[in-house]
């Protein structure tokens, strides 16, 4: 009941942009006190915006530090920018309990800090801003990132042994944050929010001002749930990887499930060494009505009895950390149900798209079958589902360039994309009226962005009109990034310099968007200028990763990026301290090139990196090389099949 003083500190002239974060913080502290059953123990909580800050934020007890983009926004900011501020503020406030009040025993339990703060930030934002439906973002952002990394053989368990200080930065990754957070979400759905809250309250009370480990947490949650959890969950945090469920539904025999390990590239033989306990939800429909069945599957093979159903969707709401592959008749039935609008939950629709994106990329299903699935979404209206579709489509565009067939297929692929996105954009229009639903505004931005990538004349002209009719800073926030990128991509020196000027904005969000857009130029000479700009005093170290990452993913940028690493590595090492250097190395995984020797060239560069610098990047480099290799393998396998698939 004691009052807590909450304050925002920002550089002179920017405090006015801290009101949103201040409101979030003031509303979050009592929410957490109630949910955790534990008071915030200090008398003040200061939130400080720092102009140049390598990390996104740091949870110093009572004096939390942030990048400006993670703390400052205003009424004109995009929904995504406001969501980022709300999520980061609530994440760091969660650390005042998970991390500060109760601290992990050792780095192996880092996930007890980061995973819980990751899930809790979404819980808080969902309570504060229910109109955002933020847990759909959790699935497409956090869970998707965990899926990508944990599908690699070079991944690591959630509980990972740390042998020296140099390895610590590398485990602040999508496993410790996103996979762990997804496991927490799975546990919450399994035992219920009330039991989860009661378990946390007892755990925090027992270990306050002390240290705890994973087993401690499972024991307290299991006690609150009335059933032990350690045996159920120990594999999820102690073993690398996650399951692929093969599902087949027959009315006469029920739903058959078989689990194997999912890998980014399909192995020659299924890998069945690990059997996960799967707290699974199944939604099934009949005569226009749907029902949910819950079951915990503990064996490699299982059969679930269901009432006679027209369609069955495994992993309802994407709560279990797994991929799902369907036998052809079962998949056809789901597709038809989506076409009829019977699969009501957007989590289920986006999950199907994401799973078949990964299955196609890994060689588990044909690219033709995966793309055919998209036809079922012709009437889709949900922003988050379209984001999943756009992610799949964008990945195929990368595949075309990596396979070397882009020049002969691009026009046909662009036509396919225009027919995919065009009708949806026509339904909602090209302009952003005031007061419209946030889902519609975000959807329009996604559709315009992908249509511009497909050289759609009407979409490109609309975006150019945004640029011509407004000062750069006044362009609608939802479409600002796309506008800057299109102007640079389709323009020349004058347009490049105009956006470069915007990249000097005092507004950190506008600045970061302009910096990213500079890497969209198709002129190799200008791409080289972007590299020089990155090392100039006009770009802060925290911001320099934005244009550099854009160069790495530019189809004309791979050679330029690798040349930078090979010839100026010491400059790179000094320019990007701490965690930033890992982001630079990760850029290599986004190379878009048909060069058959690119992997050997990357390995040749890596051989020149001093051993003392390699030690903090070893795991990251292995993951980068594996991810790039998987992408190149997909391009080799399916590049020449795309034209037939989209016909």
Coordinates of C-alpha atoms in Angstrom, one line a residue:
X1 CA 0.0 0.0 0.0
X2 CA 3.0 2.3 0.2
X3 CA 3.3 4.9 -2.6
X4 CA 6.0 4.4 -5.2
X5 CA 7.4 7.3 -7.1
X6 CA 7.7 6.5 -10.8
X7 CA 9.6 8.9 -13.1
X8 CA 10.8 9.1 -16.7
X9 CA 14.1 10.7 -17.5
X10 CA 14.9 11.6 -21.2
X11 CA 17.3 13.9 -23.1
X12 CA 16.2 17.6 -23.1
X13 CA 13.2 18.2 -25.3
X14 CA 12.1 14.5 -25.4
X15 CA 10.5 14.1 -22.0
X16 CA 7.1 14.8 -23.6
X17 CA 7.4 11.5 -25.5
X18 CA 7.7 9.7 -22.2
X19 CA 4.1 10.0 -21.1
X20 CA 2.9 6.8 -22.7
X21 CA 5.7 4.7 -21.0
X22 CA 5.0 6.5 -17.7
X23 CA 1.3 5.6 -17.9
X24 CA 2.2 1.9 -18.7
X25 CA 4.7 1.8 -15.8
X26 CA 2.2 3.3 -13.3
X27 CA -0.5 0.8 -14.3
X28 CA 1.8 -2.2 -14.4
X29 CA 3.4 -2.0 -11.0
X30 CA 0.1 -2.6 -9.1
X31 CA -0.9 -5.3 -11.6
X32 CA 2.3 -7.2 -10.9
X33 CA 2.0 -6.7 -7.2
X34 CA -1.4 -8.4 -7.3
X35 CA -0.4 -11.1 -9.7
X36 CA 2.8 -11.9 -7.9
X37 CA 1.4 -11.5 -4.4
X38 CA 4.4 -9.4 -3.6
X39 CA 5.0 -5.6 -3.2
X40 CA 7.5 -3.7 -5.2
X41 CA 10.0 -3.3 -2.4
X42 CA 11.6 0.1 -3.3
X43 CA 10.1 3.5 -2.8
X44 CA 10.9 4.7 -6.4
X45 CA 11.2 3.4 -9.9
X46 CA 13.0 5.5 -12.5
X47 CA 13.0 4.8 -16.2
X48 CA 15.8 6.4 -18.1
X49 CA 16.1 6.9 -21.9
X50 CA 19.7 6.8 -23.1
X51 CA 20.6 8.2 -26.5
X52 CA 23.3 5.5 -27.3
X53 CA 22.7 2.2 -25.6
X54 CA 23.8 -1.2 -26.9
X55 CA 21.1 -3.3 -25.2
X56 CA 17.4 -2.7 -25.6
X57 CA 17.0 -2.1 -21.9
X58 CA 18.6 -3.1 -18.5
X59 CA 16.6 -3.9 -15.3
X60 CA 18.8 -2.1 -12.8
X61 CA 16.7 -2.2 -9.6
X62 CA 14.8 1.0 -9.3
X63 CA 16.7 2.7 -12.1
X64 CA 15.9 1.0 -15.4
X65 CA 17.8 2.1 -18.5
X66 CA 16.3 2.0 -22.1
X67 CA 17.1 2.8 -25.6
X68 CA 15.1 5.8 -26.7
X69 CA 13.0 3.6 -29.1
X70 CA 12.1 1.3 -26.2
X71 CA 10.8 4.1 -24.0
X72 CA 9.7 7.1 -26.0
X73 CA 6.7 7.4 -28.4
X74 CA 3.8 9.8 -28.9
X75 CA 0.2 9.9 -30.3
X76 CA 1.5 9.8 -33.9
X77 CA 3.7 6.7 -33.4
X78 CA 2.8 3.5 -35.1
X79 CA 1.0 0.7 -33.2
X80 CA 4.1 -1.4 -33.5
X81 CA 6.2 1.4 -31.9
X82 CA 3.7 1.8 -29.0
X83 CA 3.6 -2.0 -28.6
X84 CA 7.4 -2.1 -28.4
X85 CA 7.5 0.5 -25.7
X86 CA 4.7 -1.2 -23.7
X87 CA 6.4 -4.6 -24.0
X88 CA 9.9 -3.4 -23.1
X89 CA 8.6 -1.4 -20.1
X90 CA 6.6 -4.3 -18.7
X91 CA 9.4 -6.7 -19.4
X92 CA 11.9 -4.7 -17.4
X93 CA 9.4 -4.2 -14.6
X94 CA 8.8 -7.9 -14.4
X95 CA 12.6 -8.3 -13.8
X96 CA 12.1 -6.3 -10.6
X97 CA 10.7 -9.6 -9.3
X98 CA 12.2 -12.2 -11.7
X99 CA 15.9 -11.3 -11.5
X100 CA 16.1 -8.7 -8.8
X101 CA 13.9 -10.0 -5.9
X102 CA 14.6 -13.6 -6.8
X103 CA 17.8 -14.3 -8.7
X104 CA 18.8 -17.4 -10.7
X105 CA 21.4 -19.7 -9.0
X106 CA 23.7 -19.6 -12.0
X107 CA 23.7 -18.7 -15.7
X108 CA 22.3 -22.1 -16.5
X109 CA 19.0 -20.8 -15.1
X110 CA 19.1 -17.5 -17.1
X111 CA 15.7 -18.5 -18.5
X112 CA 14.2 -18.0 -15.0
X113 CA 14.9 -14.3 -15.6
X114 CA 14.3 -13.8 -19.3
X115 CA 11.6 -16.4 -20.1
X116 CA 9.3 -15.3 -17.3
X117 CA 9.8 -11.6 -18.1
X118 CA 9.1 -12.4 -21.8
X119 CA 5.8 -14.1 -21.0
X120 CA 4.8 -11.7 -18.3
X121 CA 5.3 -8.6 -20.5
X122 CA 2.7 -10.0 -22.9
X123 CA 0.4 -10.9 -20.0
X124 CA 0.6 -7.3 -18.7
X125 CA 0.1 -5.6 -22.1
X126 CA -2.8 -7.9 -22.9
X127 CA -4.5 -6.7 -19.6
X128 CA -3.7 -3.0 -20.3
X129 CA -4.4 -3.0 -24.0
X130 CA -6.8 -5.8 -24.8
X131 CA -7.6 -4.2 -28.2
X132 CA -4.2 -5.2 -29.4
X133 CA -4.7 -8.9 -28.9
X134 CA -1.0 -9.0 -28.2
X135 CA -0.6 -12.8 -27.7
X136 CA -1.0 -13.2 -31.4
X137 CA 2.1 -11.1 -31.7
X138 CA 3.7 -13.4 -29.2
X139 CA 3.2 -16.4 -31.5
X140 CA 4.4 -14.7 -34.6
X141 CA 7.3 -13.0 -33.0
X142 CA 8.6 -14.8 -29.9
X143 CA 7.5 -18.4 -30.7
X144 CA 8.5 -18.1 -34.3
X145 CA 12.0 -16.8 -33.4
X146 CA 12.4 -19.8 -31.0
X147 CA 11.2 -22.2 -33.7
X148 CA 13.8 -20.9 -36.1
X149 CA 16.8 -21.2 -33.8
X150 CA 15.8 -24.4 -32.0
X151 CA 15.4 -26.2 -35.3
X152 CA 19.1 -25.9 -35.9
X153 CA 21.5 -28.6 -34.7
X154 CA 23.7 -25.8 -33.4
X155 CA 21.0 -24.6 -31.0
X156 CA 21.2 -25.4 -27.3
X157 CA 18.8 -26.4 -24.4
X158 CA 17.0 -23.7 -22.4
X159 CA 19.2 -24.7 -19.5
X160 CA 22.6 -24.4 -21.0
X161 CA 25.9 -24.8 -19.2
X162 CA 28.2 -21.7 -19.3
X163 CA 31.9 -22.5 -18.9
X164 CA 33.4 -19.0 -19.1
X165 CA 32.4 -15.3 -19.1
X166 CA 32.8 -15.0 -22.9
X167 CA 29.9 -17.4 -23.5
X168 CA 27.4 -15.4 -21.5
X169 CA 26.4 -12.8 -24.2
X170 CA 25.6 -15.6 -26.6
X171 CA 22.9 -17.2 -24.5
X172 CA 20.9 -13.9 -24.4
X173 CA 19.1 -15.3 -27.5
X174 CA 15.9 -16.7 -28.8
X175 CA 16.2 -19.8 -26.7
X176 CA 16.6 -18.1 -23.3
X177 CA 13.9 -15.5 -24.1
X178 CA 11.5 -16.9 -26.7
X179 CA 11.6 -20.7 -26.3
X180 CA 11.5 -20.3 -22.5
X181 CA 8.7 -17.8 -22.8
X182 CA 6.8 -20.2 -25.1
X183 CA 7.2 -23.0 -22.5
X184 CA 5.9 -20.7 -19.8
X185 CA 2.9 -19.9 -22.0
X186 CA 2.4 -23.7 -22.5
X187 CA 2.5 -24.2 -18.8
X188 CA 0.0 -21.4 -18.1
X189 CA -2.5 -22.9 -20.6
X190 CA -1.9 -26.3 -19.1
X191 CA -2.5 -25.5 -15.4
X192 CA -4.6 -22.4 -15.7
X193 CA -3.8 -18.7 -14.9
X194 CA -5.0 -18.9 -11.3
X195 CA -2.9 -21.9 -10.4
X196 CA 0.1 -20.3 -12.2
X197 CA -0.3 -17.1 -10.2
X198 CA -0.6 -18.9 -6.9
X199 CA 2.5 -21.0 -7.6
X200 CA 4.5 -17.9 -8.5
X201 CA 3.4 -16.1 -5.3
X202 CA 4.6 -18.9 -3.1
X203 CA 7.8 -19.3 -5.2
X204 CA 8.6 -15.5 -4.9
X205 CA 7.8 -15.5 -1.2
X206 CA 10.0 -18.5 -0.5
X207 CA 13.0 -17.3 -2.4
X208 CA 12.8 -13.5 -2.0
X209 CA 16.2 -11.9 -1.8
X210 CA 17.7 -15.3 -2.6
X211 CA 18.4 -17.7 -5.5
X212 CA 16.4 -20.4 -7.1
X213 CA 16.6 -23.0 -9.9
X214 CA 14.3 -24.6 -12.4
X215 CA 13.3 -27.5 -10.2
X216 CA 12.3 -25.1 -7.5
X217 CA 9.9 -23.3 -9.8
X218 CA 8.3 -26.5 -11.2
X219 CA 7.8 -27.8 -7.7
X220 CA 5.9 -24.7 -6.6
X221 CA 3.8 -24.5 -9.8
X222 CA 3.1 -28.2 -9.5
X223 CA 1.9 -27.8 -5.9
X224 CA -0.4 -25.0 -6.9
X225 CA -1.7 -27.0 -9.9
X226 CA -2.3 -30.1 -7.7
X227 CA -0.1 -32.3 -9.9
X228 CA 3.7 -32.7 -10.2
X229 CA 5.2 -30.8 -13.2
X230 CA 8.9 -31.7 -13.1
X231 CA 8.7 -35.0 -15.0
X232 CA 6.3 -33.4 -17.5
X233 CA 8.5 -30.4 -18.2
X234 CA 12.2 -31.4 -17.5
X235 CA 12.7 -32.4 -21.2
X236 CA 11.4 -29.0 -22.4
X237 CA 14.1 -27.1 -20.6
X238 CA 16.8 -29.7 -20.4
X239 CA 16.9 -31.0 -24.0
X240 CA 17.6 -29.2 -27.2
X241 CA 15.0 -29.2 -30.0
X242 CA 11.2 -29.6 -30.2
X243 CA 8.7 -32.1 -31.7
X244 CA 7.0 -32.4 -35.1
X245 CA 3.6 -34.0 -34.7
X246 CA 2.4 -36.0 -37.7
X247 CA -1.4 -36.0 -37.5
X248 CA -4.0 -38.1 -39.3
X249 CA -7.8 -38.0 -38.6
X250 CA -10.1 -40.8 -39.6
X251 CA -13.7 -40.7 -38.4
X252 CA -13.7 -44.4 -37.7
X253 CA -10.5 -44.6 -35.8
X254 CA -9.9 -41.1 -34.4
X255 CA -6.9 -38.8 -34.4
X256 CA -3.5 -40.5 -34.7
X257 CA -0.5 -38.5 -33.6
X258 CA 3.2 -39.5 -34.0
X259 CA 6.0 -37.3 -32.7
X260 CA 9.6 -37.0 -34.0
X261 CA 12.2 -34.2 -33.7
X262 CA 11.7 -31.3 -36.0
X263 CA 14.9 -30.0 -37.7
X264 CA 15.2 -27.1 -40.2
X265 CA 16.2 -29.6 -42.9
X266 CA 14.5 -33.0 -42.9
X267 CA 16.9 -35.7 -41.8
X268 CA 17.3 -38.8 -43.8
X269 CA 15.6 -40.9 -41.1
X270 CA 13.3 -39.6 -38.3
X271 CA 15.1 -38.8 -35.0
X272 CA 13.1 -40.3 -32.1
X273 CA 15.6 -40.3 -29.2
X274 CA 13.5 -37.7 -27.3
X275 CA 9.8 -38.1 -26.4
X276 CA 8.2 -34.9 -25.3
X277 CA 5.2 -34.7 -23.0
X278 CA 2.7 -32.7 -25.1
X279 CA -0.1 -30.8 -23.3
X280 CA -2.0 -30.5 -26.5
X281 CA -5.3 -28.9 -27.4
X282 CA -7.3 -30.1 -30.5
X283 CA -10.1 -28.1 -32.1
X284 CA -12.5 -30.0 -34.3
X285 CA -15.6 -28.9 -36.2
X286 CA -18.8 -30.4 -37.4
X287 CA -21.8 -28.8 -39.1
X288 CA -20.4 -25.3 -38.5
X289 CA -19.8 -25.8 -34.8
X290 CA -16.4 -26.3 -33.2
X291 CA -15.2 -27.9 -29.9
X292 CA -11.9 -28.1 -28.1
X293 CA -10.4 -31.3 -26.7
X294 CA -7.5 -31.3 -24.2
X295 CA -5.1 -34.2 -23.7
X296 CA -1.5 -34.7 -22.5
X297 CA 0.3 -37.0 -24.8
X298 CA 3.3 -38.7 -23.2
X299 CA 4.2 -41.4 -25.8
X300 CA 5.7 -41.2 -29.3
X301 CA 2.5 -42.6 -30.8
X302 CA -1.0 -41.9 -29.5
X303 CA -4.6 -42.0 -30.7
X304 CA -7.2 -39.6 -29.4
X305 CA -10.9 -40.5 -29.7
X306 CA -13.0 -37.6 -31.1
X307 CA -16.6 -37.3 -32.1
X308 CA -17.2 -37.5 -35.8
X309 CA -15.8 -34.3 -37.2
X310 CA -15.6 -32.5 -40.6
X311 CA -12.2 -31.1 -39.8
X312 CA -9.5 -31.3 -37.0
X313 CA -6.8 -28.8 -36.1
X314 CA -4.1 -29.9 -33.8
X315 CA -2.4 -27.5 -31.4
X316 CA -5.3 -25.1 -30.9
X317 CA -4.2 -21.5 -30.2
X318 CA -0.6 -22.7 -30.8
X319 CA -0.1 -23.3 -27.1
X320 CA 2.2 -26.3 -27.4
X321 CA 5.7 -25.7 -28.6
X322 CA 5.6 -28.0 -31.6
X323 CA 5.1 -28.1 -35.4
X324 CA 2.3 -30.1 -36.9
X325 CA 2.2 -31.9 -40.3
X326 CA -1.1 -33.4 -41.5
X327 CA -1.9 -36.4 -43.7
X328 CA -3.3 -35.1 -47.0
X329 CA -7.0 -35.7 -46.4
X330 CA -6.8 -34.1 -42.9
X331 CA -5.1 -31.1 -44.4
X332 CA -7.6 -30.8 -47.2
X333 CA -10.4 -30.8 -44.7
X334 CA -8.8 -27.9 -42.7
X335 CA -8.2 -26.0 -45.9
X336 CA -11.9 -26.2 -46.8
X337 CA -12.9 -25.2 -43.3
X338 CA -10.8 -22.1 -43.6
X339 CA -12.3 -21.2 -47.0
X340 CA -15.7 -21.5 -45.4
X341 CA -14.7 -19.3 -42.5
X342 CA -15.2 -22.1 -40.0
X343 CA -11.8 -21.9 -38.4
X344 CA -12.6 -18.9 -36.2
X345 CA -9.4 -18.6 -34.2
X346 CA -6.7 -16.5 -35.8
X347 CA -4.0 -18.4 -33.9
X348 CA -5.1 -21.6 -35.6
X349 CA -5.0 -20.0 -39.1
X350 CA -1.6 -18.3 -38.6
X351 CA -0.2 -21.5 -37.0
X352 CA -1.1 -23.5 -40.1
X353 CA 0.6 -21.0 -42.4
X354 CA 3.7 -20.9 -40.2
X355 CA 4.0 -24.7 -39.9
X356 CA 3.7 -25.3 -43.6
X357 CA 6.2 -22.5 -44.3
X358 CA 8.7 -24.4 -42.1
X359 CA 7.7 -27.8 -43.5
X360 CA 8.2 -26.6 -47.1
X361 CA 11.5 -24.9 -46.3
X362 CA 12.8 -28.1 -44.6
X363 CA 11.7 -30.4 -47.4
X364 CA 9.0 -32.2 -45.4
X365 CA 6.3 -31.2 -47.9
X366 CA 6.4 -30.0 -51.5
X367 CA 6.5 -26.3 -52.2
X368 CA 3.5 -26.8 -54.5
X369 CA 1.4 -28.2 -51.7
X370 CA 2.4 -25.4 -49.3
X371 CA 1.7 -22.6 -51.8
X372 CA -1.7 -24.2 -52.7
X373 CA -2.6 -23.9 -49.0
X374 CA -2.5 -20.1 -49.4
X375 CA -5.5 -20.2 -51.7
X376 CA -7.7 -21.0 -48.7
X377 CA -6.9 -17.5 -47.3
X378 CA -8.4 -15.5 -50.1
X379 CA -11.0 -13.9 -47.8
X380 CA -8.7 -13.5 -44.8
X381 CA -9.0 -10.2 -42.9
X382 CA -6.7 -10.6 -39.9
X383 CA -3.5 -8.7 -39.8
X384 CA -1.5 -11.3 -37.9
X385 CA -2.5 -14.1 -40.3
X386 CA -1.5 -11.9 -43.3
X387 CA 1.8 -11.3 -41.6
X388 CA 2.4 -15.0 -41.5
X389 CA 1.5 -15.3 -45.2
X390 CA 3.8 -12.4 -46.0
X391 CA 6.7 -14.0 -44.1
X392 CA 6.3 -17.2 -46.2
X393 CA 6.0 -15.3 -49.5
X394 CA 9.1 -13.1 -48.7
X395 CA 11.1 -16.2 -47.9
X396 CA 10.2 -17.6 -51.3
X397 CA 11.5 -14.4 -52.9
X398 CA 14.8 -14.9 -51.2
X399 CA 14.8 -18.5 -52.4
X400 CA 14.5 -17.3 -56.0
X401 CA 17.5 -15.1 -55.7
X402 CA 19.6 -17.7 -53.9
X403 CA 18.7 -20.3 -56.5
X404 CA 19.8 -18.1 -59.4
X405 CA 16.5 -18.4 -61.3
X406 CA 15.1 -15.0 -60.2
X407 CA 15.7 -13.3 -63.6
X408 CA 13.5 -15.8 -65.4
X409 CA 10.8 -16.1 -62.8
X410 CA 10.5 -12.7 -61.1
X411 CA 7.7 -11.4 -63.4
X412 CA 5.6 -14.4 -62.9
X413 CA 6.2 -14.4 -59.2
X414 CA 5.3 -10.7 -59.0
X415 CA 2.0 -11.5 -60.8
X416 CA 1.3 -14.2 -58.3
X417 CA 2.0 -11.9 -55.4
X418 CA -0.2 -9.2 -56.8
X419 CA -3.1 -11.6 -57.1
X420 CA -2.4 -12.8 -53.6
X421 CA -2.4 -9.4 -51.8
X422 CA -4.2 -7.2 -54.3
X423 CA -7.8 -8.1 -53.5
X424 CA -7.3 -7.8 -49.7
X425 CA -5.8 -4.3 -50.2
X426 CA -8.7 -3.3 -52.5
X427 CA -11.1 -4.2 -49.8
X428 CA -9.6 -1.9 -47.2
X429 CA -8.2 0.9 -49.4
X430 CA -4.8 2.6 -49.8
X431 CA -5.2 5.5 -47.3
X432 CA -5.1 5.6 -43.5
X433 CA -8.2 7.3 -42.2
X434 CA -8.1 8.6 -38.6
X435 CA -9.6 6.5 -35.9
X436 CA -9.7 3.2 -37.8
X437 CA -9.2 -0.2 -36.1
X438 CA -5.5 -0.8 -35.4
X439 CA -5.7 -4.3 -37.1
X440 CA -6.8 -2.7 -40.4
X441 CA -4.1 0.0 -40.3
X442 CA -1.4 -2.7 -39.7
X443 CA -2.9 -5.0 -42.3
X444 CA -2.8 -2.2 -44.9
X445 CA 0.9 -1.5 -44.1
X446 CA 1.8 -5.2 -44.6
X447 CA -0.1 -5.5 -47.9
X448 CA 1.4 -2.3 -49.3
X449 CA 4.9 -3.4 -48.3
X450 CA 4.6 -6.7 -50.0
X451 CA 2.9 -5.3 -53.1
X452 CA 5.7 -2.8 -53.5
X453 CA 8.2 -5.7 -53.2
X454 CA 6.3 -7.3 -56.1
X455 CA 6.6 -4.1 -58.2
X456 CA 2.9 -3.5 -58.1
X457 CA 2.4 -0.2 -60.0
X458 CA -0.7 1.0 -58.0
X459 CA 0.8 0.3 -54.6
X460 CA 4.2 1.8 -55.5
X461 CA 2.5 4.9 -56.8
X462 CA 0.5 5.2 -53.6
X463 CA 3.6 5.0 -51.5
X464 CA 5.4 7.6 -53.6
X465 CA 2.4 9.9 -53.1
X466 CA 2.9 9.6 -49.3
X467 CA 6.4 10.8 -49.8
X468 CA 5.6 13.6 -52.2
X469 CA 2.6 15.0 -50.3
X470 CA 4.1 15.1 -46.8
X471 CA 7.3 16.1 -44.9
X472 CA 9.1 12.8 -44.2
X473 CA 8.4 13.0 -40.5
X474 CA 4.7 13.5 -41.2
X475 CA 4.2 10.3 -43.2
X476 CA 1.8 8.0 -41.5
X477 CA 3.8 6.0 -39.0
X478 CA 2.4 2.6 -40.2
X479 CA 3.8 3.1 -43.7
X480 CA 6.8 5.3 -43.0
X481 CA 9.4 2.4 -43.2
X482 CA 8.0 1.1 -46.5
X483 CA 7.9 4.6 -47.9
X484 CA 11.5 5.4 -47.2
X485 CA 12.6 2.0 -48.6
X486 CA 10.6 2.3 -51.8
X487 CA 11.9 5.8 -52.4
X488 CA 15.5 4.6 -52.0
X489 CA 15.0 1.4 -54.0
X490 CA 13.3 3.0 -57.0
X491 CA 15.2 6.3 -56.9
X492 CA 18.8 7.4 -57.5
X493 CA 21.3 9.6 -55.8
X494 CA 18.9 12.4 -55.0
X495 CA 16.4 10.2 -53.2
X496 CA 19.2 8.4 -51.4
X497 CA 20.5 11.7 -50.1
X498 CA 17.0 12.8 -49.1
X499 CA 16.4 9.7 -46.9
X500 CA 20.0 9.9 -45.6
X501 CA 19.1 13.4 -44.4
X502 CA 16.1 12.0 -42.6
X503 CA 18.4 9.5 -40.9
X504 CA 19.8 12.4 -38.9
X505 CA 16.4 13.0 -37.2
X506 CA 16.4 13.6 -33.4
X507 CA 13.4 11.2 -33.3
X508 CA 15.1 7.8 -32.7
X509 CA 12.3 5.8 -34.3
X510 CA 12.2 7.9 -37.5
X511 CA 16.0 7.8 -37.6
X512 CA 16.1 4.0 -37.3
X513 CA 13.6 3.6 -40.2
X514 CA 15.5 5.9 -42.5
X515 CA 18.8 4.1 -41.7
X516 CA 17.3 0.7 -42.5
X517 CA 15.9 2.1 -45.8
X518 CA 19.3 3.2 -47.0
X519 CA 20.2 -0.4 -47.4
X520 CA 17.4 -0.8 -50.0
X521 CA 19.2 0.9 -52.8
X522 CA 19.9 -1.3 -55.8
X523 CA 23.1 0.6 -56.7
X524 CA 26.2 -1.3 -55.5
X525 CA 28.1 2.0 -55.3
X526 CA 25.5 3.5 -52.9
X527 CA 25.6 0.3 -50.9
X528 CA 29.3 0.8 -50.4
X529 CA 28.5 4.4 -49.3
X530 CA 26.1 3.0 -46.7
X531 CA 29.0 1.0 -45.2
X532 CA 31.1 4.1 -45.0
X533 CA 28.2 6.0 -43.4
X534 CA 27.9 3.3 -40.8
X535 CA 31.4 4.0 -39.6
X536 CA 31.0 7.8 -39.6
X537 CA 30.4 10.0 -36.5
X538 CA 26.9 10.7 -37.9
X539 CA 25.6 7.3 -36.9
X540 CA 25.5 6.0 -33.4
X541 CA 26.9 2.5 -32.7
X542 CA 23.4 1.3 -31.5
X543 CA 21.9 2.5 -34.8
X544 CA 24.6 1.3 -37.1
X545 CA 23.3 -2.3 -37.1
X546 CA 20.1 -1.1 -38.9
X547 CA 21.7 -0.1 -42.2
X548 CA 24.3 -2.8 -42.0
X549 CA 21.6 -5.5 -41.6
X550 CA 19.8 -4.1 -44.6
X551 CA 22.9 -4.3 -46.7
X552 CA 23.4 -7.9 -45.7
X553 CA 19.9 -8.9 -46.9
X554 CA 20.1 -6.9 -50.1
X555 CA 20.5 -9.1 -53.2
X556 CA 23.4 -6.9 -54.2
X557 CA 24.9 -6.6 -50.8
X558 CA 26.4 -10.0 -49.8
X559 CA 29.8 -9.5 -51.5
X560 CA 30.0 -6.0 -50.1
X561 CA 29.1 -7.1 -46.5
X562 CA 31.6 -10.0 -46.6
X563 CA 34.3 -7.8 -48.0
X564 CA 33.7 -5.5 -44.9
X565 CA 34.2 -8.4 -42.5
X566 CA 37.2 -9.7 -44.4
X567 CA 39.1 -6.4 -44.9
X568 CA 38.0 -4.3 -41.9
X569 CA 37.3 -6.8 -39.1
X570 CA 39.2 -4.9 -36.5
X571 CA 37.2 -1.8 -37.3
X572 CA 34.0 -3.8 -37.0
X573 CA 35.1 -5.3 -33.7
X574 CA 35.8 -1.8 -32.2
X575 CA 32.6 -0.3 -33.7
X576 CA 30.2 -2.9 -32.3
X577 CA 31.0 -3.7 -28.7
X578 CA 29.3 -6.3 -26.5
X579 CA 26.1 -7.9 -27.9
X580 CA 26.2 -5.7 -31.0
X581 CA 29.0 -7.7 -32.6
X582 CA 26.8 -10.8 -32.5
X583 CA 24.2 -8.9 -34.6
X584 CA 26.8 -8.1 -37.2
X585 CA 27.9 -11.8 -37.5
X586 CA 24.2 -12.9 -37.7
X587 CA 23.8 -10.6 -40.7
X588 CA 25.7 -13.3 -42.7
X589 CA 22.7 -15.7 -42.4
X590 CA 20.6 -13.3 -44.5
X591 CA 22.9 -13.3 -47.5
X592 CA 20.8 -13.4 -50.8
X593 CA 23.2 -14.7 -53.4
X594 CA 23.4 -17.6 -55.9
X595 CA 27.2 -17.8 -55.3
X596 CA 27.9 -21.5 -54.9
X597 CA 31.1 -20.7 -53.0
X598 CA 29.6 -18.3 -50.5
X599 CA 29.9 -20.7 -47.5
X600 CA 33.6 -21.4 -48.2
X601 CA 34.3 -17.7 -48.5
X602 CA 32.6 -17.1 -45.2
X603 CA 34.6 -19.9 -43.6
X604 CA 37.8 -18.4 -45.0
X605 CA 37.0 -15.0 -43.4
X606 CA 36.2 -16.7 -40.1
X607 CA 39.6 -18.5 -40.1
X608 CA 41.3 -15.0 -39.9
X609 CA 39.4 -13.9 -36.8
X610 CA 41.6 -13.9 -33.7
X611 CA 41.0 -16.7 -31.3
X612 CA 40.2 -14.4 -28.4
X613 CA 37.4 -12.8 -30.4
X614 CA 36.1 -16.0 -31.7
X615 CA 35.5 -17.4 -28.2
X616 CA 32.5 -15.1 -27.6
X617 CA 31.0 -15.7 -31.1
X618 CA 31.7 -19.4 -31.7
X619 CA 28.1 -20.6 -31.1
X620 CA 26.7 -17.7 -33.0
X621 CA 28.9 -18.4 -36.0
X622 CA 27.9 -22.1 -36.1
X623 CA 24.2 -21.1 -36.0
X624 CA 24.7 -18.5 -38.8
X625 CA 26.4 -20.9 -41.1
X626 CA 23.9 -23.6 -40.5
X627 CA 21.0 -21.3 -41.1
X628 CA 22.5 -19.9 -44.3
X629 CA 23.3 -23.5 -45.5
X630 CA 19.7 -24.6 -44.9
X631 CA 18.4 -21.6 -46.9
X632 CA 20.8 -22.5 -49.8
X633 CA 19.7 -26.1 -49.7
X634 CA 16.1 -25.1 -50.0
X635 CA 16.9 -22.9 -52.9
X636 CA 18.8 -25.7 -54.7
X637 CA 15.9 -28.2 -54.0
X638 CA 12.9 -26.0 -54.9
X639 CA 14.2 -23.0 -57.0
X640 CA 13.3 -24.5 -60.3
X641 CA 9.9 -25.7 -59.0
X642 CA 8.5 -22.3 -58.1
X643 CA 7.2 -21.4 -61.6
X644 CA 5.2 -24.6 -61.8
X645 CA 4.0 -24.1 -58.2
X646 CA 2.6 -20.6 -58.8
X647 CA 1.0 -21.5 -62.1

